[in-house]
CSV table of C-alpha atoms in Angstrom, one decimal:
chain,number,residue,atom,x,y,z
A,175,UNK,CA,-26.6,-21.9,13.1
A,176,UNK,CA,-28.4,-20.1,9.8
A,177,UNK,CA,-26.7,-17.2,10.5
A,178,UNK,CA,-23.5,-18.9,10.7
A,179,UNK,CA,-24.2,-20.8,7.3
A,180,UNK,CA,-25.3,-17.8,5.1
A,181,UNK,CA,-22.5,-15.6,3.2
A,182,UNK,CA,-22.0,-12.1,4.6
A,183,UNK,CA,-23.9,-9.2,2.4
A,184,UNK,CA,-21.5,-8.2,-0.3
A,185,UNK,CA,-20.0,-4.4,-0.7
A,186,UNK,CA,-22.1,-2.4,-1.9
A,187,UNK,CA,-21.4,0.2,-4.4
A,188,UNK,CA,-23.1,3.2,-5.1
A,189,UNK,CA,-27.0,2.9,-6.2
A,190,UNK,CA,-26.3,4.6,-9.5
A,191,UNK,CA,-23.5,2.3,-10.6
A,192,UNK,CA,-26.4,-0.8,-11.8
A,193,UNK,CA,-29.3,1.8,-12.6
A,194,UNK,CA,-26.5,2.9,-15.0
A,195,UNK,CA,-25.5,-0.6,-16.2
A,196,UNK,CA,-28.8,-1.6,-16.9
A,197,UNK,CA,-29.1,0.9,-19.2
A,198,UNK,CA,-27.5,-1.4,-21.9
A,199,UNK,CA,-30.4,-4.2,-20.9
A,200,UNK,CA,-32.7,-1.2,-22.1
A,201,UNK,CA,-30.7,-0.7,-25.1
A,202,UNK,CA,-31.0,-5.0,-25.9
A,203,UNK,CA,-34.6,-4.6,-25.8
A,204,UNK,CA,-34.9,-1.5,-28.1
A,205,UNK,CA,-32.7,-4.3,-30.5
A,206,UNK,CA,-34.5,-7.1,-29.7
A,207,UNK,CA,-37.5,-5.0,-30.7
A,208,UNK,CA,-36.6,-3.9,-34.5
A,209,UNK,CA,-38.4,-6.8,-36.3
A,210,UNK,CA,-41.4,-6.1,-34.8
A,211,UNK,CA,-41.8,-2.4,-35.0
A,212,UNK,CA,-44.2,-1.4,-37.8
A,213,UNK,CA,-46.9,-4.0,-37.1
A,214,UNK,CA,-50.2,-3.0,-36.0
A,215,UNK,CA,-49.7,-1.5,-32.1
A,216,UNK,CA,-46.2,-2.8,-31.4
A,217,UNK,CA,-44.1,-0.4,-31.2
A,218,UNK,CA,-46.4,1.5,-28.3
A,219,UNK,CA,-46.1,-2.0,-27.1
A,220,UNK,CA,-42.4,-2.6,-27.3
A,221,UNK,CA,-41.6,1.6,-26.0
A,222,UNK,CA,-44.5,0.6,-22.6
A,223,UNK,CA,-42.2,-2.2,-21.4
A,224,UNK,CA,-39.0,-0.2,-22.5
A,225,UNK,CA,-40.9,2.0,-19.5
A,226,UNK,CA,-41.7,-0.5,-17.4
A,227,UNK,CA,-38.1,-1.8,-17.8
A,228,UNK,CA,-36.4,0.8,-16.4
A,229,UNK,CA,-39.3,2.1,-14.0
A,230,UNK,CA,-38.1,-1.4,-12.0
A,231,UNK,CA,-34.4,-1.0,-12.1
A,232,UNK,CA,-34.7,1.7,-8.9
A,233,UNK,CA,-36.8,-1.0,-6.3
A,234,UNK,CA,-35.3,-4.0,-7.4
A,235,UNK,CA,-32.1,-2.4,-7.1
A,236,UNK,CA,-33.1,-1.6,-3.6
A,237,UNK,CA,-34.6,-5.2,-2.7
A,238,UNK,CA,-31.7,-7.0,-3.9
A,239,UNK,CA,-29.7,-4.8,-1.2
A,240,UNK,CA,-31.8,-5.5,1.0
A,241,UNK,CA,-31.9,-8.7,0.6
A,242,UNK,CA,-27.5,-8.5,1.4
A,243,UNK,CA,-28.2,-7.2,4.3
A,244,UNK,CA,-30.0,-9.7,5.6
A,245,UNK,CA,-27.5,-12.1,5.1
A,246,UNK,CA,-29.4,-14.7,3.5
A,247,UNK,CA,-28.5,-17.3,2.3
A,248,UNK,CA,-27.6,-16.8,-1.4
A,249,UNK,CA,-30.5,-19.6,-3.1
A,250,UNK,CA,-32.9,-18.0,-1.2
A,251,UNK,CA,-31.8,-14.3,-2.5
A,252,UNK,CA,-31.9,-15.9,-6.0
A,253,UNK,CA,-35.6,-17.3,-5.1
A,254,UNK,CA,-37.0,-14.4,-4.0
A,255,UNK,CA,-35.3,-12.3,-6.6
A,256,UNK,CA,-37.5,-15.1,-9.3
A,257,UNK,CA,-40.1,-14.4,-8.0
A,258,UNK,CA,-40.0,-10.6,-7.8
A,259,UNK,CA,-38.7,-10.5,-11.5
A,260,UNK,CA,-41.4,-12.6,-12.7
A,261,UNK,CA,-44.3,-10.8,-11.0
A,262,UNK,CA,-43.3,-7.5,-12.2
A,263,UNK,CA,-43.3,-9.2,-16.1
A,264,UNK,CA,-46.8,-10.4,-15.4
A,265,UNK,CA,-47.5,-7.0,-14.0
A,266,UNK,CA,-45.9,-5.6,-17.6
A,267,UNK,CA,-48.8,-7.5,-19.0
A,268,UNK,CA,-51.4,-6.6,-17.7
A,269,UNK,CA,-50.0,-2.7,-18.2
A,270,UNK,CA,-50.1,-3.8,-21.8
A,271,UNK,CA,-54.4,-5.2,-21.4
A,272,UNK,CA,-54.9,-1.6,-19.5
A,273,UNK,CA,-53.0,0.7,-21.9
A,274,UNK,CA,-55.1,-1.6,-24.8
A,275,UNK,CA,-58.6,-1.0,-23.3
A,276,UNK,CA,-57.5,2.8,-22.6
A,277,UNK,CA,-57.2,3.5,-26.3
A,278,UNK,CA,-60.2,1.3,-27.3
A,279,UNK,CA,-58.2,-1.0,-29.5
A,280,UNK,CA,-59.5,-4.6,-30.2
A,281,UNK,CA,-58.4,-7.6,-27.9
A,282,UNK,CA,-58.7,-11.8,-29.5
A,283,UNK,CA,-62.2,-13.2,-29.0
A,284,UNK,CA,-60.5,-15.9,-27.0
A,285,UNK,CA,-58.6,-13.8,-24.4
A,286,UNK,CA,-58.6,-15.4,-20.9
A,287,UNK,CA,-56.5,-14.0,-17.8
A,288,UNK,CA,-54.1,-16.8,-18.1
A,289,UNK,CA,-53.0,-14.4,-21.2
A,290,UNK,CA,-50.9,-12.7,-18.9
A,291,UNK,CA,-48.7,-14.8,-17.9
A,292,UNK,CA,-47.6,-15.8,-21.6
A,293,UNK,CA,-44.4,-13.9,-23.3
A,294,UNK,CA,-43.1,-13.0,-20.2
A,295,UNK,CA,-39.4,-14.5,-21.3
A,296,UNK,CA,-38.3,-10.5,-22.9
A,297,UNK,CA,-38.6,-8.3,-20.2
A,298,UNK,CA,-38.5,-11.6,-17.0
A,299,UNK,CA,-34.7,-12.2,-18.7
A,300,UNK,CA,-33.9,-8.7,-18.7
A,301,UNK,CA,-34.7,-8.1,-15.1
A,302,UNK,CA,-33.5,-11.6,-14.4
A,303,UNK,CA,-29.6,-9.9,-16.0
A,304,UNK,CA,-30.2,-6.7,-14.4
A,305,UNK,CA,-29.9,-8.6,-11.0
A,306,UNK,CA,-27.1,-10.6,-12.7
A,307,UNK,CA,-25.2,-7.0,-13.4
A,308,UNK,CA,-25.5,-5.9,-10.3
A,309,UNK,CA,-24.6,-8.7,-8.1
A,310,UNK,CA,-21.6,-9.0,-10.6
A,311,UNK,CA,-20.8,-5.0,-9.9
A,312,UNK,CA,-21.4,-5.6,-5.7
A,313,UNK,CA,-18.5,-9.0,-6.0
A,314,UNK,CA,-16.3,-6.2,-7.7
A,315,UNK,CA,-16.8,-3.6,-5.6
A,316,UNK,CA,-16.5,-6.0,-2.8
A,317,UNK,CA,-12.8,-8.2,-4.2
A,318,UNK,CA,-11.5,-3.6,-4.2
A,319,UNK,CA,-12.3,-3.2,-0.7
A,320,UNK,CA,-11.0,-6.8,0.1
A,321,UNK,CA,-7.4,-5.8,-1.7
A,322,UNK,CA,-7.4,-2.2,-0.5
A,323,UNK,CA,-7.7,-3.6,3.2
A,324,UNK,CA,-5.0,-6.4,2.7
A,325,UNK,CA,-2.7,-3.8,1.3
A,326,UNK,CA,-3.2,-1.2,3.9
A,327,UNK,CA,-2.9,-4.2,6.3
A,328,UNK,CA,0.5,-5.3,4.6
A,329,UNK,CA,1.4,-1.8,4.6
A,330,UNK,CA,1.0,-1.0,8.5
A,331,UNK,CA,2.6,-5.2,9.1
A,332,UNK,CA,5.5,-2.9,7.5
A,333,UNK,CA,5.6,0.5,9.5
A,334,UNK,CA,6.1,-2.3,12.6
A,335,UNK,CA,8.4,-4.1,11.2
A,336,UNK,CA,10.9,-1.5,10.5
A,337,UNK,CA,9.7,0.8,13.8
A,338,UNK,CA,10.7,-2.4,14.9
A,339,UNK,CA,13.9,-3.3,13.2
A,340,UNK,CA,14.6,1.1,14.2
A,341,UNK,CA,14.3,0.4,17.6
A,342,UNK,CA,16.3,-2.7,17.4
A,343,UNK,CA,19.0,0.0,16.9
A,344,UNK,CA,19.0,2.2,20.0
A,345,UNK,CA,19.4,-0.4,22.6
A,346,UNK,CA,22.3,-1.7,20.9
A,347,UNK,CA,23.8,2.0,20.0
A,348,UNK,CA,23.4,3.1,23.8
A,349,UNK,CA,24.7,-0.4,25.5
A,350,UNK,CA,28.0,0.5,23.0
A,351,UNK,CA,28.4,3.8,24.1
A,352,UNK,CA,27.6,3.8,27.7
A,353,UNK,CA,30.7,1.4,27.3
A,354,UNK,CA,32.6,3.9,25.9
A,355,UNK,CA,31.9,6.3,28.6
A,356,UNK,CA,32.7,4.1,30.7
A,357,UNK,CA,36.2,3.7,29.8
A,358,UNK,CA,36.4,6.9,29.4
A,359,UNK,CA,35.7,7.3,32.9
A,360,UNK,CA,38.0,4.8,33.8
A,361,UNK,CA,41.0,5.8,32.5
A,362,UNK,CA,40.0,9.3,33.6
A,363,UNK,CA,40.0,11.0,31.1
A,364,UNK,CA,36.8,13.0,32.4
A,365,UNK,CA,36.8,16.0,29.5
A,366,UNK,CA,36.2,13.4,27.3
A,367,UNK,CA,33.6,11.7,28.6
A,368,UNK,CA,32.1,14.7,29.3
A,369,UNK,CA,31.9,15.6,25.4
A,370,UNK,CA,31.1,12.5,25.1
A,371,UNK,CA,27.8,12.6,27.0
A,372,UNK,CA,26.5,15.8,25.6
A,373,UNK,CA,27.5,14.8,22.3
A,374,UNK,CA,25.5,11.6,22.8
A,375,UNK,CA,23.0,13.6,24.4
A,376,UNK,CA,22.3,15.8,20.8
A,377,UNK,CA,22.2,12.6,19.3
A,378,UNK,CA,19.4,11.5,20.8
A,379,UNK,CA,17.9,14.4,20.7
A,380,UNK,CA,18.2,14.5,16.5
A,381,UNK,CA,16.9,11.1,16.6
A,382,UNK,CA,14.4,11.2,19.0
A,383,UNK,CA,13.1,14.7,17.0
A,384,UNK,CA,12.0,12.1,14.2
A,385,UNK,CA,8.3,12.0,12.6
A,386,UNK,CA,8.3,8.5,12.3
A,387,UNK,CA,9.4,8.5,7.9
A,388,UNK,CA,11.3,5.6,6.6
A,389,UNK,CA,12.8,7.6,4.6
A,390,UNK,CA,14.5,10.6,4.9
A,391,UNK,CA,16.9,13.3,2.0
A,392,UNK,CA,20.5,12.5,2.1
A,393,UNK,CA,21.2,16.5,3.6
A,394,UNK,CA,19.2,15.1,6.9
A,395,UNK,CA,21.2,11.4,7.2
A,396,UNK,CA,24.4,13.2,6.9
A,397,UNK,CA,23.7,15.7,9.6
A,398,UNK,CA,22.4,12.7,11.6
A,399,UNK,CA,25.3,10.2,10.8
A,400,UNK,CA,27.9,13.1,11.8
A,401,UNK,CA,26.2,13.9,14.9
A,402,UNK,CA,27.1,10.5,16.1
A,403,UNK,CA,30.4,10.3,14.4
A,404,UNK,CA,31.1,13.3,17.1
A,405,UNK,CA,30.7,10.6,20.0
A,406,UNK,CA,33.2,8.9,18.1
A,407,UNK,CA,35.4,11.9,18.1
A,408,UNK,CA,34.8,12.6,21.3
A,409,UNK,CA,36.5,9.1,21.7
A,410,UNK,CA,39.3,8.5,19.6
A,411,UNK,CA,40.6,11.8,18.2
A,412,UNK,CA,42.8,11.6,15.7
A,413,UNK,CA,42.6,8.2,15.2
A,414,UNK,CA,39.0,8.4,13.2
A,415,UNK,CA,39.8,10.5,10.3
A,416,UNK,CA,36.3,10.8,8.6
A,417,UNK,CA,36.2,11.3,4.2
A,418,UNK,CA,32.7,12.3,2.4
A,419,UNK,CA,32.3,12.4,-0.8
A,420,UNK,CA,28.7,13.0,-1.8
A,421,UNK,CA,27.6,14.1,-5.3
A,422,UNK,CA,25.5,17.9,-4.0
A,423,UNK,CA,22.5,17.1,-6.4
A,424,UNK,CA,22.0,14.3,-3.8
A,425,UNK,CA,21.5,16.1,-1.0
A,426,UNK,CA,17.5,15.6,-1.8
A,427,UNK,CA,17.6,13.0,-2.6
A,428,UNK,CA,16.0,10.0,-0.3
A,429,UNK,CA,17.8,6.8,1.4
A,430,UNK,CA,16.4,5.3,4.8
A,431,UNK,CA,16.2,6.6,8.0
A,432,UNK,CA,19.0,5.4,10.0
A,433,UNK,CA,20.9,3.4,7.5
A,434,UNK,CA,24.6,5.2,7.2
A,435,UNK,CA,24.8,5.2,11.9
A,436,UNK,CA,25.0,1.6,11.9
A,437,UNK,CA,27.5,0.7,8.9
A,438,UNK,CA,29.5,3.7,10.3
A,439,UNK,CA,29.4,1.8,14.0
A,440,UNK,CA,30.0,-1.0,12.6
A,441,UNK,CA,33.9,-0.3,10.5
A,442,UNK,CA,34.7,2.1,13.2
A,443,UNK,CA,33.8,-0.4,16.3
A,444,UNK,CA,35.6,-3.2,14.5
A,445,UNK,CA,38.3,-1.9,12.8
A,446,UNK,CA,39.1,1.7,13.8
A,447,UNK,CA,38.8,1.3,17.5
A,448,UNK,CA,40.6,-1.6,18.5
A,449,UNK,CA,44.4,-0.4,16.4
A,450,UNK,CA,46.7,1.7,17.9
A,451,UNK,CA,46.9,3.5,14.9
A,452,UNK,CA,44.5,5.8,12.3
A,453,UNK,CA,42.6,4.6,11.0
A,454,UNK,CA,40.3,6.5,7.8
A,455,UNK,CA,36.5,5.9,7.0
A,456,UNK,CA,35.5,6.8,3.1
A,457,UNK,CA,31.7,7.0,2.5
A,458,UNK,CA,31.0,8.7,-1.5
A,459,UNK,CA,27.2,8.3,-2.5
A,460,UNK,CA,26.6,8.9,-5.7
A,461,UNK,CA,24.0,8.4,-8.8
A,462,UNK,CA,23.8,6.2,-11.8
A,463,UNK,CA,21.1,6.3,-13.9
A,464,UNK,CA,17.6,5.8,-11.7
A,465,UNK,CA,20.3,4.4,-9.0
A,466,UNK,CA,21.6,5.3,-5.5
A,467,UNK,CA,25.3,4.2,-4.8
A,468,UNK,CA,26.1,4.1,-1.6
A,469,UNK,CA,30.0,2.8,-0.6
A,470,UNK,CA,31.6,2.8,2.3
A,471,UNK,CA,35.4,2.1,2.5
A,472,UNK,CA,37.6,1.2,6.2
A,473,UNK,CA,40.9,1.5,5.1
A,474,UNK,CA,41.8,-1.6,8.1
A,475,UNK,CA,40.3,-4.4,6.6
A,476,UNK,CA,39.3,-6.4,9.7
A,477,UNK,CA,36.5,-8.9,9.1
A,478,UNK,CA,33.9,-8.8,10.6
A,479,UNK,CA,34.6,-12.5,11.7
A,480,UNK,CA,36.9,-11.7,14.0
A,481,UNK,CA,34.9,-9.3,16.4
A,482,UNK,CA,31.9,-10.9,18.5
A,483,UNK,CA,30.0,-12.5,16.5
A,484,UNK,CA,26.4,-11.8,18.1
A,485,UNK,CA,27.3,-7.6,18.2
A,486,UNK,CA,29.0,-7.6,15.0
A,487,UNK,CA,25.9,-9.0,13.1
A,488,UNK,CA,23.5,-6.5,14.3
A,489,UNK,CA,24.1,-3.4,12.7
A,490,UNK,CA,24.2,-5.4,9.3
A,491,UNK,CA,21.3,-7.5,9.5
A,492,UNK,CA,19.6,-4.9,10.4
A,493,UNK,CA,20.3,-3.0,7.3
A,494,UNK,CA,19.7,-5.9,6.1
A,495,UNK,CA,16.0,-6.8,6.7
A,496,UNK,CA,15.2,-3.1,6.3
A,497,UNK,CA,16.1,-2.4,2.8
A,498,UNK,CA,14.2,-5.9,2.5
A,499,UNK,CA,11.4,-4.2,3.0
A,500,UNK,CA,11.6,-1.2,2.0
A,501,UNK,CA,12.6,-2.0,-1.8
A,502,UNK,CA,11.5,-5.5,-2.1
A,503,UNK,CA,13.3,-7.0,-4.8
A,504,UNK,CA,15.0,-3.9,-5.8
A,505,UNK,CA,18.2,-3.2,-3.8
A,506,UNK,CA,22.0,-5.4,-3.3
A,507,UNK,CA,24.1,-5.0,-0.6
A,508,UNK,CA,26.8,-6.3,0.0
A,509,UNK,CA,29.8,-6.5,2.6
A,510,UNK,CA,33.2,-7.8,3.1
A,511,UNK,CA,36.7,-7.7,2.9
A,512,UNK,CA,37.8,-5.4,-0.6
A,513,UNK,CA,38.9,-7.6,-3.2
A,514,UNK,CA,42.8,-5.9,-3.0
A,515,UNK,CA,43.1,-6.4,0.8
A,516,UNK,CA,43.3,-3.1,1.7
A,517,UNK,CA,40.3,-2.5,3.3
A,518,UNK,CA,36.6,-3.3,4.1
A,519,UNK,CA,34.2,-2.3,1.7
A,520,UNK,CA,29.6,-2.0,1.7
A,521,UNK,CA,27.9,-1.3,-1.1
A,522,UNK,CA,24.7,-0.3,-1.8
A,523,UNK,CA,22.6,-0.2,-4.2
A,524,UNK,CA,19.0,1.5,-3.7
A,525,UNK,CA,16.8,2.9,-6.5
A,526,UNK,CA,17.1,6.7,-6.5
A,527,UNK,CA,14.0,9.1,-6.1
A,528,UNK,CA,13.4,12.5,-4.8
A,529,UNK,CA,12.1,13.3,-0.9
A,530,UNK,CA,8.0,15.0,-1.4
A,531,UNK,CA,9.2,18.3,-0.2
A,532,UNK,CA,12.0,18.6,-3.6
A,533,UNK,CA,9.0,17.1,-5.8
A,534,UNK,CA,6.7,19.6,-4.4
A,535,UNK,CA,9.9,22.0,-5.0
A,536,UNK,CA,10.3,21.1,-8.7
A,537,UNK,CA,6.8,21.8,-8.9
A,538,UNK,CA,6.2,24.7,-7.6
A,539,UNK,CA,9.4,26.2,-9.8
A,540,UNK,CA,8.3,25.1,-13.3
């Protein structure tokens, strides 16, 4: 039961840190001694007490740490340190008396052993102040470590959530693709079905080859999206028209992994595939200051409400949740029919930043 009620041992800062922090306390002792300097043997006594104070710091710090490691209750630790620092102060007075005897300095005629317990305030308070400073430093280090642990836990949780959202896309995409392959087989379009299976294998190989990053370069994301578009072209043929408009300077910018694929899939599945006529999908990536702008236009305005609700919502909901975790309060995601009635538009506004490889290349060039 006592162990359950005791306070956990605080984190311990480097041993030299509290010793260094104790030096200002020693400086205060010097300042307090200035008025007495030059009066009799006051200088010698003050120098002795200062050296004794500095000599007590390492064993006092070691004692305090040992008490922390034993996880004793704080009142008990405080009591032990008060007794220890008081004993050290008495010993300092004893050293002063021995120095006086060794030097042959005269002592008051009424000297008594009880006099060793007088005049302890300055040295005792200095040692107590050191213990308090040591505890404050340890508490600060403990808070810092806890903050780092919380941040690490938050990052791990965010990473797990992002991975789960990424994995959510795979069964949804595979279900849709396998349905499309089944439809091609039923229509006796064996050549197109075989081509679609081949492109599906290439796309899956590309996604499985990812190294776990949540952000990739624009060039990598375009290549992955293009692999997916080859699958759709095997099914839709000339009915699918793709227009890319990407500024060359953006190829090394960072963007979320597998961001385009679910948006493109929604546009094709619910905008172009149901129609007999050809449909155009335009993807535009640009930069405005420190923002990366993505605009995806489908020239056939098919509100997602007309599509199966659950199937239509997966892609956009997944994108919205991933963006909320990657760029909290620093992104904008809008999707809906265009104001002119000429199609369906998705707008994304993300923070612009270069990939790590691009930053390294820039530093090497500089």
